[in-house]
RNA sequence: GGGGGCAUGGCGAAACCGGUAGACGCAGCGGACUUAAAAUCCGCAGGCCGCAAGGCUGUGGGGGUUCAAGUCCCCCUGCCCCCACCA
C-alpha cells in the first residue's frame, strides 16, 4: 500500500479554478429551454479589500446558485461593482491619483480575491457603474424619469460645509453638526436640487410589501415604517382680525385625530411656516423674530436632543375652531416640523403627549373630550389620554365612540367646507443631486432661452472629464471646469451651461440587477425580452443595512420603468435573504477603553493588557480595523483553502444570524474535509471507483433484496442525507444543518464503508461528493476525479444532477416507540414499524415499563401516536 | 415614545404541524497508537444525588391551555435592531 496522500487545498483549488474558467463552466446558459434562475448578491463598493462580510454574502449566494444548477435550472449568477462614490474622490484629493484609475485598480484586485473563493460567477457579465458603457444608461434612465415627470428641480435645504464649499450628505455630518472632513460647523443652505418623485409611488411601494412573502418580516416592517402612511384630515382654522372677525387668512392643520377637535386649546405653526410673518401682530413681532432666530441657529442635534423642552411664543393672532366657533390663540413652537403635514397642528393637550407638555409649560387650557370606555370621570393625571374612547364635551358627538366621531367630524367639515380627509406620508421625494465629481453626471443643459434641456440621447454618455484638478475646496471640480461646463444649447444652439451636479450613487445601484440580464446591449440599458426572461431576481442576498434605501429605491425604479413599458413586472426581488454580520473576537481594556489586538494577548484564557497587565474584556463584535478584530480572508484561504472557509462560514451559524469567527472551529472544518479526503482515498485504494459498474446497484437491490445490516444502515444514512440536505436548501436556507447532515453521512460511511459491497459503497460515495459540491466545490471536484477510473472520463461534478432519495432505503422494520406515563418519558420499546394503534396500545400496556410505572393501575386514558409514542395516563 | 426581533449545555447551535430537548461541531475529559509529541482512531459528556441500576431536575422569570409545551396564550425581565417632537 502506498503512502496516503494528504488533502492540500493549495495544490488543487487554483488548478480547478483555472480549468473551470477555461471551460466556461459558469457561463449563463442563453437560449436554453431550462427554467431560468437568477441568484444575486448585492454588489460591493470596490474598496480594494475583500472582507469577511463580503465572503459570507457571496458564498451564500454561490451555494444557492450551484444547487439550482444541479437541480437543472439555467442559472444567472453575476457580479459587478458599485464604483462611484466618495472614497475615490478623497484618494484623488489626498494622494493626487486619478479616481478612475484608482477604482479600476481596486476592482482588479478585488476580482482576483473573489476568484480565489471559487464562486461560480459568470464574469462575462460583469458591470461597473463608473464605466461610461454603464453610466450612459443610468443617464438614459434619468431622462426617462425626466420625461415621465418623475425628475424635477426645487430649492432644498441642504448641509453646506463652508470651508470645503460643498454639500454633504446627512451621514457625513457628525453628531455635533460638524463636517466629517473639514470639521467645520455645517450650515443649512437653500440650493436648487434635483429630486425623483418617489412619493408618486408611495401607496404602491407600501401596498406591494404585502405580496413580498419571500422577504424577511423585519425588512418589510422597516420599509412600511419608512414610508409611514397615516390617515387623517386637514382642518381649516379661520384667522381672526382685531375685532374678532375672519380676516380672510386660513391656517390648515393636519391631524390623525379629528375626534379631538373639541379639545383644541391652541393652534401652533412651525417657526418656518410661510404665514408667520403676515400673521404676527405688532406687539409680538420682537418676541417672534427672536424665537425664529433662536430656532434657526439650533443645530440638528439640539433640535432632536432627548428630553428636548418644548418652546414657543404666541404670535398674537387668534383663530376660530371651525367646529364650535371658539377663539383660540395661534402660536409658533419648535416641536412642529415645517416639512411634515401642513407645518401646522392643533394643540390638544388632553390627548397628545407633546401638546400636553407644551400646554403645561405655558399654562394653556387642558380640556378632555374623550374618556376611556366605561369610565365617566375625567380620569387622567400627569399625561395625555391618547387612546380611542367615548366622546364628552363635544356637542352633538357626546357619547359616540371616538373612532366613529372622527369620521363624522370630517364629514361635517367636508359639508361645511373646513375639513377633508387626507392621507399623509412620511416618505419624501428622493434628493439625488450631489455636488461631487466622482458620480454619474446628470445629463441636462441649462439654457437661458429654453430652460432645462435634456442632453439628446445620441449624445450620451455625458462623460466625466478626466482632466480636472482635485483640491477638495471650492465645490465640485466639475463646476470649475469651464471647458466642460460651457456648451451649446441642443435646442437653440445659443451658449448654455451643463448641469454640474452628479447623481447620488444609489441611482446607479437601483438598476444594476436589470443590466446583468443584457450587459452588452449597446442600444438600450436592457432589452425587454432579456429582462423579462431573467427577472425578477429569484434570490437576492445582502446585508440588512440596505433594508430601507437601496431596496426601496430599486423597487421604485422597477415600478416606474414598468409604467414606461420597459419591463413587465412590479417587484425586482422575489426573495430576499439578509445575512448577519461576521464578528471577530475583541479584547478591550475596560479601564482605558483601548482595544488590544488578539496577537498581543499572550494567554487567551487569562487575557491581559500587554502593557498594564489589567484584565481585558472579551467579546465578539463586527470586524473593524479600529478594534483589531478583523480576519483577512486571503490569509485564511492561504492557510486552509477556500473550501474550508466556505464550509466554516456556512456551518457556524444560520445565514441571517451574526457569525462569530473562531479559529478553532475553522480547524474543525478543515479536519472534516480531510476526513472526506481520506474516505475517498481509502475507497480508491480498495478499488471502489465510480467509472464502472455504478449502474449495477439497482440490479443488486433487485436480485439481492436481503442486504446485509451494514448495507441497509449505510443506504438509510445516504438517503436520509439526501432528504435532509434537500429540505435544508429550500424554503428557508439552513446551510448550517445541511453541513451537519453531510457530517452525519460521512460518520456513517466511516463506520460502514469497508463492510459493504462496492455497489453500495459507490452509491454512498457518489451521493456524498455531489451533495458536497455546492459547499466545497474544489474538493468535491477533486474527489469526483479521484473516484473516476479515467481522470478525464467523467464530467465535472458541477454538471451532475441533484440526487433523489429512494424511499425503500428509508424503510425500517422496527422503530423505537416512546412510552410515556402521565406525560413523562419512561422508556423505549422496539415495535414493528407498521403496527396499528391497537397493537401499539397492547404492546405498551404489556411492557415492563408499564408494569413498573403503573403499579398495577389501569390507565384512565391511553394516547397513541402511531410511529411515535404511547402515553399512559393513570 | 412607536415598531420589529431575540433569550436553549462551558461555547456555536439543532429540534417537522405541540410528541424522547441538546442533533452536528468547538472546547474538555478518558483510552488506543507512539520512545515521546503532533496527527489519527475509539469512547464519555446539561445539572444534582448515586458505586451502580436508577431517580430527580432542566429551554430567561411567573402564570395558563393540553394526555403531552423550547414550541400555543397572558404577564414580567434582560438584550439587539429600525424609526422617532411625523401631529
mmCIF file with all atom_site columns, C-alpha atoms in Angstrom, chain A residues 135-136 138-147 151-153 192-196 432-433 440-448 450-457 459-463 478 484-491 496-503 507:
data_model
loop_
_atom_site.group_PDB
_atom_site.id
_atom_site.type_symbol
_atom_site.label_atom_id
_atom_site.label_alt_id
_atom_site.label_comp_id
_atom_site.label_asym_id
_atom_site.label_entity_id
_atom_site.label_seq_id
_atom_site.pdbx_PDB_ins_code
_atom_site.Cartn_x
_atom_site.Cartn_y
_atom_site.Cartn_z
_atom_site.occupancy
_atom_site.B_iso_or_equiv
_atom_site.pdbx_formal_charge
_atom_site.auth_seq_id
_atom_site.auth_comp_id
_atom_site.auth_asym_id
_atom_site.auth_atom_id
_atom_site.pdbx_PDB_model_num
ATOM 1  C CA . UNK A 1 135 ? -23.492 55.115 -16.690 1.00 0.00 ? 135 UNK A CA 1
ATOM 2  C CA . UNK A 1 136 ? -24.572 56.055 -20.176 1.00 0.00 ? 136 UNK A CA 1
ATOM 3  C CA . UNK A 1 138 ? -28.031 55.485 -15.903 1.00 0.00 ? 138 UNK A CA 1
ATOM 4  C CA . UNK A 1 139 ? -28.248 58.833 -17.686 1.00 0.00 ? 139 UNK A CA 1
ATOM 5  C CA . UNK A 1 140 ? -30.666 57.409 -20.245 1.00 0.00 ? 140 UNK A CA 1
ATOM 6  C CA . UNK A 1 141 ? -32.884 56.186 -17.426 1.00 0.00 ? 141 UNK A CA 1
ATOM 7  C CA . UNK A 1 142 ? -32.682 59.586 -15.719 1.00 0.00 ? 142 UNK A CA 1
ATOM 8  C CA . UNK A 1 143 ? -34.013 61.131 -18.924 1.00 0.00 ? 143 UNK A CA 1
ATOM 9  C CA . UNK A 1 144 ? -36.862 58.626 -18.851 1.00 0.00 ? 144 UNK A CA 1
ATOM 10 C CA . UNK A 1 145 ? -37.722 59.849 -15.361 1.00 0.00 ? 145 UNK A CA 1
ATOM 11 C CA . UNK A 1 146 ? -37.462 63.441 -16.542 1.00 0.00 ? 146 UNK A CA 1
ATOM 12 C CA . UNK A 1 147 ? -39.745 62.724 -19.462 1.00 0.00 ? 147 UNK A CA 1
ATOM 13 C CA . UNK A 1 151 ? -37.452 64.047 -12.040 1.00 0.00 ? 151 UNK A CA 1
ATOM 14 C CA . UNK A 1 152 ? -37.673 67.705 -11.094 1.00 0.00 ? 152 UNK A CA 1
ATOM 15 C CA . UNK A 1 153 ? -35.720 70.550 -9.531  1.00 0.00 ? 153 UNK A CA 1
ATOM 16 C CA . UNK A 1 192 ? -31.671 74.218 -6.204  1.00 0.00 ? 192 UNK A CA 1
ATOM 17 C CA . UNK A 1 193 ? -31.516 70.436 -6.282  1.00 0.00 ? 193 UNK A CA 1
ATOM 18 C CA . UNK A 1 194 ? -32.723 67.520 -8.365  1.00 0.00 ? 194 UNK A CA 1
ATOM 19 C CA . UNK A 1 195 ? -35.324 65.164 -6.947  1.00 0.00 ? 195 UNK A CA 1
ATOM 20 C CA . UNK A 1 196 ? -37.018 61.977 -8.026  1.00 0.00 ? 196 UNK A CA 1
ATOM 21 C CA . UNK A 1 432 ? -30.389 62.858 -5.950  1.00 0.00 ? 432 UNK A CA 1
ATOM 22 C CA . UNK A 1 433 ? -28.117 65.890 -6.582  1.00 0.00 ? 433 UNK A CA 1
ATOM 23 C CA . UNK A 1 440 ? -22.765 59.926 -12.810 1.00 0.00 ? 440 UNK A CA 1
ATOM 24 C CA . UNK A 1 441 ? -23.270 63.363 -14.442 1.00 0.00 ? 441 UNK A CA 1
ATOM 25 C CA . UNK A 1 442 ? -26.875 64.492 -14.633 1.00 0.00 ? 442 UNK A CA 1
ATOM 26 C CA . UNK A 1 443 ? -27.469 64.756 -18.388 1.00 0.00 ? 443 UNK A CA 1
ATOM 27 C CA . UNK A 1 444 ? -29.169 68.110 -18.739 1.00 0.00 ? 444 UNK A CA 1
ATOM 28 C CA . UNK A 1 445 ? -28.168 71.518 -20.059 1.00 0.00 ? 445 UNK A CA 1
ATOM 29 C CA . UNK A 1 446 ? -29.388 74.818 -18.685 1.00 0.00 ? 446 UNK A CA 1
ATOM 30 C CA . UNK A 1 447 ? -30.225 77.369 -21.361 1.00 0.00 ? 447 UNK A CA 1
ATOM 31 C CA . UNK A 1 448 ? -31.336 80.916 -20.668 1.00 0.00 ? 448 UNK A CA 1
ATOM 32 C CA . UNK A 1 450 ? -35.002 77.116 -23.416 1.00 0.00 ? 450 UNK A CA 1
ATOM 33 C CA . UNK A 1 451 ? -34.688 76.327 -19.708 1.00 0.00 ? 451 UNK A CA 1
ATOM 34 C CA . UNK A 1 452 ? -33.755 72.793 -18.701 1.00 0.00 ? 452 UNK A CA 1
ATOM 35 C CA . UNK A 1 453 ? -32.881 70.846 -21.859 1.00 0.00 ? 453 UNK A CA 1
ATOM 36 C CA . UNK A 1 454 ? -32.191 67.104 -21.749 1.00 0.00 ? 454 UNK A CA 1
ATOM 37 C CA . UNK A 1 455 ? -28.983 66.022 -23.438 1.00 0.00 ? 455 UNK A CA 1
ATOM 38 C CA . UNK A 1 456 ? -30.111 64.287 -26.670 1.00 0.00 ? 456 UNK A CA 1
ATOM 39 C CA . UNK A 1 457 ? -29.870 60.514 -26.470 1.00 0.00 ? 457 UNK A CA 1
ATOM 40 C CA . UNK A 1 459 ? -25.027 62.477 -27.298 1.00 0.00 ? 459 UNK A CA 1
ATOM 41 C CA . UNK A 1 460 ? -24.984 60.120 -24.328 1.00 0.00 ? 460 UNK A CA 1
ATOM 42 C CA . UNK A 1 461 ? -22.971 59.386 -22.383 1.00 0.00 ? 461 UNK A CA 1
ATOM 43 C CA . UNK A 1 462 ? -22.136 62.736 -20.891 1.00 0.00 ? 462 UNK A CA 1
ATOM 44 C CA . UNK A 1 463 ? -18.664 61.626 -19.946 1.00 0.00 ? 463 UNK A CA 1
ATOM 45 C CA . UNK A 1 478 ? -16.875 69.900 -12.495 1.00 0.00 ? 478 UNK A CA 1
ATOM 46 C CA . UNK A 1 484 ? -16.711 71.182 -19.842 1.00 0.00 ? 484 UNK A CA 1
ATOM 47 C CA . UNK A 1 485 ? -19.484 73.359 -18.481 1.00 0.00 ? 485 UNK A CA 1
ATOM 48 C CA . UNK A 1 486 ? -19.854 75.663 -21.464 1.00 0.00 ? 486 UNK A CA 1
ATOM 49 C CA . UNK A 1 487 ? -21.810 74.049 -24.218 1.00 0.00 ? 487 UNK A CA 1
ATOM 50 C CA . UNK A 1 488 ? -24.205 74.989 -26.960 1.00 0.00 ? 488 UNK A CA 1
ATOM 51 C CA . UNK A 1 489 ? -27.880 74.510 -26.202 1.00 0.00 ? 489 UNK A CA 1
ATOM 52 C CA . UNK A 1 490 ? -29.081 71.405 -28.084 1.00 0.00 ? 490 UNK A CA 1
ATOM 53 C CA . UNK A 1 491 ? -32.353 73.207 -28.644 1.00 0.00 ? 491 UNK A CA 1
ATOM 54 C CA . UNK A 1 496 ? -25.627 77.274 -22.383 1.00 0.00 ? 496 UNK A CA 1
ATOM 55 C CA . UNK A 1 497 ? -24.249 75.514 -19.309 1.00 0.00 ? 497 UNK A CA 1
ATOM 56 C CA . UNK A 1 498 ? -24.100 71.890 -18.355 1.00 0.00 ? 498 UNK A CA 1
ATOM 57 C CA . UNK A 1 499 ? -25.601 70.694 -15.122 1.00 0.00 ? 499 UNK A CA 1
ATOM 58 C CA . UNK A 1 500 ? -22.602 70.178 -12.842 1.00 0.00 ? 500 UNK A CA 1
ATOM 59 C CA . UNK A 1 501 ? -24.323 68.036 -10.212 1.00 0.00 ? 501 UNK A CA 1
ATOM 60 C CA . UNK A 1 502 ? -23.770 64.314 -10.308 1.00 0.00 ? 502 UNK A CA 1
ATOM 61 C CA . UNK A 1 503 ? -26.220 61.673 -9.151  1.00 0.00 ? 503 UNK A CA 1
ATOM 62 C CA . UNK A 1 507 ? -29.199 55.868 -8.615  1.00 0.00 ? 507 UNK A CA 1
#
